[in-house]
XYZ file of C-alpha atoms in Angstrom:
132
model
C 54.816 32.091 -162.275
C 51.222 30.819 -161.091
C 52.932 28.454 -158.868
C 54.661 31.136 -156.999
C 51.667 33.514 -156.593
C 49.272 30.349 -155.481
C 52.460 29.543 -152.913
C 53.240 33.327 -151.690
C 49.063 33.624 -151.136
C 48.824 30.410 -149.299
C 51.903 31.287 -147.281
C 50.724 34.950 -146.476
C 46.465 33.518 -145.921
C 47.943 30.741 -143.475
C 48.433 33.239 -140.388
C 44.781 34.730 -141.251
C 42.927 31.278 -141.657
C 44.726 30.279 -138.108
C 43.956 33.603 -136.438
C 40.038 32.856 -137.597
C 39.654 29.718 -135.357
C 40.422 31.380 -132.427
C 38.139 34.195 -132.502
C 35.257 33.472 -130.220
C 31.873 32.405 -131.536
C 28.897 33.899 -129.935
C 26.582 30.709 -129.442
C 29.994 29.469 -127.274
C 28.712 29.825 -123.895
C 26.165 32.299 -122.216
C 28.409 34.411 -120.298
C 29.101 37.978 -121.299
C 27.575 41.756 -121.492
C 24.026 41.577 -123.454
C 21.913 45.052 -124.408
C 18.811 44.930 -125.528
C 14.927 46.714 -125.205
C 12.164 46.149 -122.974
C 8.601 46.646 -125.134
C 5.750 47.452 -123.615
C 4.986 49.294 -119.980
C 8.279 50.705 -119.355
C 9.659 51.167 -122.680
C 13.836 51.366 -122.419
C 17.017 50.081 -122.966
C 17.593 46.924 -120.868
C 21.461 46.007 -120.274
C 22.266 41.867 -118.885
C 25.589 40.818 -117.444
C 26.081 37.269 -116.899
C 29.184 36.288 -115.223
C 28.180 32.429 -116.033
C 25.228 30.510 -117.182
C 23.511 30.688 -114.002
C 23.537 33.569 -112.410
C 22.995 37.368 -114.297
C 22.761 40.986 -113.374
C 19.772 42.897 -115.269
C 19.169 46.282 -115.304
C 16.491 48.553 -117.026
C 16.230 52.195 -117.706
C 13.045 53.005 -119.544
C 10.112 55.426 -119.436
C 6.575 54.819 -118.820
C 4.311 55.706 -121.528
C 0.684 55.433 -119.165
C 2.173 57.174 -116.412
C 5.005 59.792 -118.150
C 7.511 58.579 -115.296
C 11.084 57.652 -115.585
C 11.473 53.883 -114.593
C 15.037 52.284 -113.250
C 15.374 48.869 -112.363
C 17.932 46.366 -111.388
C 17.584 42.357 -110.629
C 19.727 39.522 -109.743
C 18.894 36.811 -111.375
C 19.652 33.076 -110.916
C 18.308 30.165 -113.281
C 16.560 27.256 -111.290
C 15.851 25.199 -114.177
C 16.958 24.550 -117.691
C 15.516 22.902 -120.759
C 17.579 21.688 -123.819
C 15.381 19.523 -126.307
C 17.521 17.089 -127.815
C 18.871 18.515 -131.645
C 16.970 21.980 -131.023
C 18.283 25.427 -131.842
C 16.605 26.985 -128.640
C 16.691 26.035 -124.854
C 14.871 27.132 -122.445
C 15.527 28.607 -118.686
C 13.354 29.188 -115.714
C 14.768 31.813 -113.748
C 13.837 34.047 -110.778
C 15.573 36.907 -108.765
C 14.765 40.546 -106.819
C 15.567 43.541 -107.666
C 14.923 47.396 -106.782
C 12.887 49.634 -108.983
C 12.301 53.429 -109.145
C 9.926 55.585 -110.926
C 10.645 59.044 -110.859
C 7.411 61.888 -111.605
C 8.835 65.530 -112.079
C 5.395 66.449 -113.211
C 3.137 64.971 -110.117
C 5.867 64.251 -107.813
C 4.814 60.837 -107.605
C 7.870 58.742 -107.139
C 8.332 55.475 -105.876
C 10.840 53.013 -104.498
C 9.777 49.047 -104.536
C 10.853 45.548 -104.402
C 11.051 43.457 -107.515
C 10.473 39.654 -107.810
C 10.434 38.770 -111.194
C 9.842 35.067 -112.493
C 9.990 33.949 -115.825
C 11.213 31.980 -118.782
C 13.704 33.081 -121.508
C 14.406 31.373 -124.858
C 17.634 31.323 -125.570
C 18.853 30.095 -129.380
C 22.353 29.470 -131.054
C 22.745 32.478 -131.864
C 23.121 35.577 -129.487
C 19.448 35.886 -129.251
C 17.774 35.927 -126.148
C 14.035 36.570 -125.166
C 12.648 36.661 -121.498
């Protein structure tokens, strides 16, 4: 009777344990839809798409806590430069892009349209974790 249950459980877990392998594992590749939040002056909910490791659409819609004005921004971003250390859980990427931002002021009417150019660095780790 054991033998039978131990057979019927390994027969019925086989399709499961197969199905497993091919789910996709997040530290696979960087491409994909990231959301996040900007800290600091705006404070928001930031929203990444990266269509492959290189290139990635950011977008930002926060508000300003100095000011009290609504802030919306967008960039293109492409990665000039990449840093893997050898048997290291985080790499680093040197990226730049442009953008449009808008800050909106129902209070003081003081709204604004600009140009973004924004350079940086993010740390990216194994896992999907990702801080620029």
């Amino acid at each position: 009777m054991k033998t039978i249950v131990v057979t019927a459980i390994l027969i019925f877990a086989s399709p499961f344990a197969q199905a497993q392998e091919a789910l996709p594992v997040f530290s696979e590749g960087a491409e994909g839809l990231g959301l996040g939040f900007g800290v600091g002056e705006p404070t928001g909910l930031a929203i990444a798409f990266r269509p492959n490791a290189d290139h990635t659409i950011a977008a930002m819609v926060g508000w300003t806590l100095t000011k009290g004005q609504l802030h919306v921004h967008t960039d293109y971003l492409l990665t000039v430069a990449k840093i893997d250390p050898p048997e290291s859980v985080i790499s680093l990427n040197v990226y730049g892009g442009v953008g449009p931002t808008l800050d909106l002021d129902t209070q003081y009417q003081r709204n604004g349209l600009g140009l973004r150019l924004p350079l940086g660095v993010s740390i990216a780790f194994d896992k999907p974790i990702d801080i620029f």
